[in-house]
Amino acid sequence: MKTTEFRSWMETLNRISRGQRDLLRDQLQGREMGDKGAELIEQSLAAEPVCPHCAGIELHRWGTSCGLQRYRCCSCRRTLNALTDTPLARLRHKDKWLNYEQAMVQGVSLRQAATGCGISKNTSFKWRHRFLCAPYSGPRISDSELRW
């Protein structure tokens, strides 16, 4: 965007209504959450990537797709990303995953989570099952540490 276009765009922000400002803020924060989500996903593969197809360890960067770094295996010549062979593979709207995860932690219903994240109830149902199938990578908690 050119400097003059950006300045005129910034000047128009002073003329928009409060509701429009709130909507713009929500959209920009959603984009930021999507970027954080992509970073977290990329960190899961960054340690020592292995091809899930042939277990090859020699991978080369092979562009990006849907905001995620793609890799190509030198052995089987197939491409992969951090989500390949995981329950989260092929799910859309990665920018809304963190918001949906927060809704799950809060224990809201499927419909409330769908409305809050701006997705359909069918997508909400699919995501809940896929997220619950995803392996937990945090510290393990023993039964003795749990206090009911």
C-alpha positions as a Markdown table, in Angstrom:
| # | Residue | x | y | z |
|---|---|---|---|---|
| 1 | Met | 0.0 | 0.0 | 0.0 |
| 2 | Lys | 1.3 | 3.4 | -0.9 |
| 3 | Thr | 1.9 | 6.0 | 1.8 |
| 4 | Thr | -0.7 | 8.4 | 0.5 |
| 5 | Glu | -3.3 | 5.6 | 0.3 |
| 6 | Phe | -2.4 | 4.6 | 3.8 |
| 7 | Arg | -2.8 | 8.1 | 5.2 |
| 8 | Ser | -6.2 | 8.6 | 3.5 |
| 9 | Trp | -7.2 | 5.2 | 5.0 |
| 10 | Met | -6.1 | 6.3 | 8.4 |
| 11 | Glu | -8.0 | 9.5 | 8.1 |
| 12 | Thr | -11.2 | 7.6 | 7.3 |
| 13 | Leu | -10.8 | 5.7 | 10.6 |
| 14 | Asn | -11.8 | 8.9 | 12.5 |
| 15 | Arg | -15.1 | 9.0 | 10.6 |
| 16 | Ile | -16.3 | 5.4 | 11.2 |
| 17 | Ser | -18.8 | 4.6 | 13.9 |
| 18 | Arg | -18.0 | 2.9 | 17.2 |
| 19 | Gly | -19.5 | -0.4 | 16.0 |
| 20 | Gln | -17.4 | -0.3 | 12.9 |
| 21 | Arg | -14.3 | 0.3 | 15.0 |
| 22 | Asp | -15.1 | -2.6 | 17.3 |
| 23 | Leu | -15.6 | -4.9 | 14.2 |
| 24 | Leu | -12.3 | -3.7 | 12.7 |
| 25 | Arg | -10.5 | -4.4 | 16.1 |
| 26 | Asp | -12.0 | -7.9 | 16.3 |
| 27 | Gln | -10.9 | -8.6 | 12.7 |
| 28 | Leu | -7.4 | -7.4 | 13.4 |
| 29 | Gln | -7.2 | -9.4 | 16.7 |
| 30 | Gly | -8.5 | -12.5 | 14.9 |
| 31 | Arg | -5.7 | -12.2 | 12.3 |
| 32 | Glu | -3.1 | -11.8 | 15.1 |
| 33 | Met | -4.5 | -15.0 | 16.8 |
| 34 | Gly | -4.2 | -16.8 | 13.5 |
| 35 | Asp | -0.6 | -15.8 | 13.2 |
| 36 | Lys | 0.1 | -17.1 | 16.8 |
| 37 | Gly | -1.7 | -20.3 | 16.0 |
| 38 | Ala | 0.5 | -20.8 | 12.9 |
| 39 | Glu | 3.6 | -20.1 | 15.0 |
| 40 | Leu | 2.6 | -22.7 | 17.6 |
| 41 | Ile | 1.9 | -25.3 | 14.9 |
| 42 | Glu | 5.3 | -24.6 | 13.2 |
| 43 | Gln | 7.1 | -25.0 | 16.5 |
| 44 | Ser | 5.8 | -28.5 | 16.8 |
| 45 | Leu | 7.7 | -29.6 | 13.7 |
| 46 | Ala | 10.7 | -27.3 | 14.1 |
| 47 | Ala | 12.7 | -29.6 | 16.5 |
| 48 | Glu | 13.5 | -32.6 | 14.3 |
| 49 | Pro | 11.1 | -33.1 | 11.4 |
| 50 | Val | 10.5 | -36.6 | 10.1 |
| 51 | Cys | 8.5 | -37.6 | 7.1 |
| 52 | Pro | 5.3 | -39.4 | 8.3 |
| 53 | His | 5.1 | -41.3 | 5.0 |
| 54 | Cys | 8.5 | -43.0 | 4.9 |
| 55 | Ala | 10.2 | -41.9 | 8.2 |
| 56 | Gly | 12.9 | -40.1 | 6.1 |
| 57 | Ile | 14.8 | -37.4 | 8.0 |
| 58 | Glu | 16.1 | -35.4 | 5.0 |
| 59 | Leu | 13.5 | -32.8 | 4.3 |
| 60 | His | 13.8 | -29.6 | 2.3 |
| 61 | Arg | 11.7 | -26.5 | 2.6 |
| 62 | Trp | 9.1 | -26.5 | -0.2 |
| 63 | Gly | 7.2 | -23.2 | 0.0 |
| 64 | Thr | 4.2 | -22.4 | 2.1 |
| 65 | Ser | 0.6 | -23.4 | 2.0 |
| 66 | Cys | -2.3 | -21.9 | 4.1 |
| 67 | Gly | 0.2 | -20.1 | 6.2 |
| 68 | Leu | 2.3 | -23.2 | 7.1 |
| 69 | Gln | 5.7 | -24.1 | 5.9 |
| 70 | Arg | 5.7 | -27.1 | 3.6 |
| 71 | Tyr | 8.6 | -29.6 | 3.4 |
| 72 | Arg | 9.5 | -32.1 | 0.7 |
| 73 | Cys | 11.0 | -35.5 | 1.6 |
| 74 | Cys | 14.1 | -36.4 | -0.4 |
| 75 | Ser | 13.4 | -40.1 | 0.0 |
| 76 | Cys | 9.7 | -40.5 | -1.1 |
| 77 | Arg | 9.4 | -37.0 | -2.7 |
| 78 | Arg | 6.1 | -36.3 | -1.0 |
| 79 | Thr | 5.3 | -33.0 | 0.7 |
| 80 | Leu | 4.2 | -32.4 | 4.2 |
| 81 | Asn | 3.6 | -29.7 | 6.8 |
| 82 | Ala | 3.3 | -29.7 | 10.6 |
| 83 | Leu | -0.2 | -31.0 | 10.5 |
| 84 | Thr | 0.3 | -33.9 | 8.2 |
| 85 | Asp | -1.0 | -37.2 | 9.8 |
| 86 | Thr | -2.5 | -35.4 | 12.7 |
| 87 | Pro | -6.2 | -35.0 | 13.7 |
| 88 | Leu | -5.9 | -31.3 | 12.7 |
| 89 | Ala | -4.9 | -32.0 | 9.1 |
| 90 | Arg | -7.1 | -30.5 | 6.5 |
| 91 | Leu | -9.2 | -28.4 | 8.9 |
| 92 | Arg | -9.9 | -24.8 | 7.8 |
| 93 | His | -10.0 | -21.5 | 9.5 |
| 94 | Lys | -6.7 | -21.9 | 11.5 |
| 95 | Asp | -7.1 | -18.3 | 12.6 |
| 96 | Lys | -10.1 | -19.3 | 14.7 |
| 97 | Trp | -8.6 | -22.4 | 16.4 |
| 98 | Leu | -7.2 | -20.6 | 19.5 |
| 99 | Asn | -10.5 | -18.8 | 20.1 |
| 100 | Tyr | -12.3 | -22.2 | 19.8 |
| 101 | Glu | -9.8 | -23.8 | 22.1 |
| 102 | Gln | -10.6 | -21.1 | 24.7 |
| 103 | Ala | -14.3 | -21.8 | 24.3 |
| 104 | Met | -13.6 | -25.5 | 25.0 |
| 105 | Val | -11.6 | -24.7 | 28.1 |
| 106 | Gln | -14.4 | -22.5 | 29.4 |
| 107 | Gly | -16.9 | -25.4 | 28.8 |
| 108 | Val | -19.4 | -23.6 | 26.6 |
| 109 | Ser | -21.8 | -25.5 | 24.4 |
| 110 | Leu | -21.2 | -26.3 | 20.8 |
| 111 | Arg | -23.6 | -23.7 | 19.6 |
| 112 | Gln | -22.2 | -21.0 | 21.9 |
| 113 | Ala | -18.7 | -21.8 | 20.8 |
| 114 | Ala | -19.7 | -21.7 | 17.1 |
| 115 | Thr | -21.4 | -18.3 | 17.5 |
| 116 | Gly | -18.5 | -16.9 | 19.5 |
| 117 | Cys | -15.9 | -18.0 | 16.9 |
| 118 | Gly | -18.0 | -17.2 | 13.8 |
| 119 | Ile | -18.2 | -20.8 | 12.5 |
| 120 | Ser | -21.2 | -23.1 | 11.8 |
| 121 | Lys | -22.4 | -25.6 | 14.4 |
| 122 | Asn | -21.4 | -28.4 | 12.2 |
| 123 | Thr | -17.8 | -27.1 | 12.0 |
| 124 | Ser | -17.9 | -26.7 | 15.8 |
| 125 | Phe | -18.9 | -30.3 | 16.2 |
| 126 | Lys | -16.1 | -31.5 | 13.9 |
| 127 | Trp | -13.5 | -29.3 | 15.6 |
| 128 | Arg | -14.5 | -30.5 | 19.1 |
| 129 | His | -14.0 | -34.1 | 18.1 |
| 130 | Arg | -10.7 | -33.4 | 16.2 |
| 131 | Phe | -9.3 | -31.3 | 19.0 |
| 132 | Leu | -10.1 | -34.0 | 21.6 |
| 133 | Cys | -8.3 | -36.6 | 19.4 |
| 134 | Ala | -5.2 | -34.4 | 19.2 |
| 135 | Pro | -2.4 | -35.7 | 21.5 |
| 136 | Tyr | -1.7 | -33.6 | 24.6 |
| 137 | Ser | 2.0 | -32.4 | 24.5 |
| 138 | Gly | 2.1 | -30.6 | 27.9 |
| 139 | Pro | 3.3 | -31.9 | 31.2 |
| 140 | Arg | 1.7 | -35.1 | 32.4 |
| 141 | Ile | -0.4 | -34.9 | 35.5 |
| 142 | Ser | -0.7 | -38.0 | 37.7 |
| 143 | Asp | -4.0 | -39.0 | 39.3 |
| 144 | Ser | -2.6 | -38.2 | 42.7 |
| 145 | Glu | -2.0 | -34.6 | 41.7 |
| 146 | Leu | -5.6 | -34.1 | 40.7 |
| 147 | Arg | -7.8 | -32.7 | 43.4 |
| 148 | Trp | -11.5 | -33.3 | 42.9 |
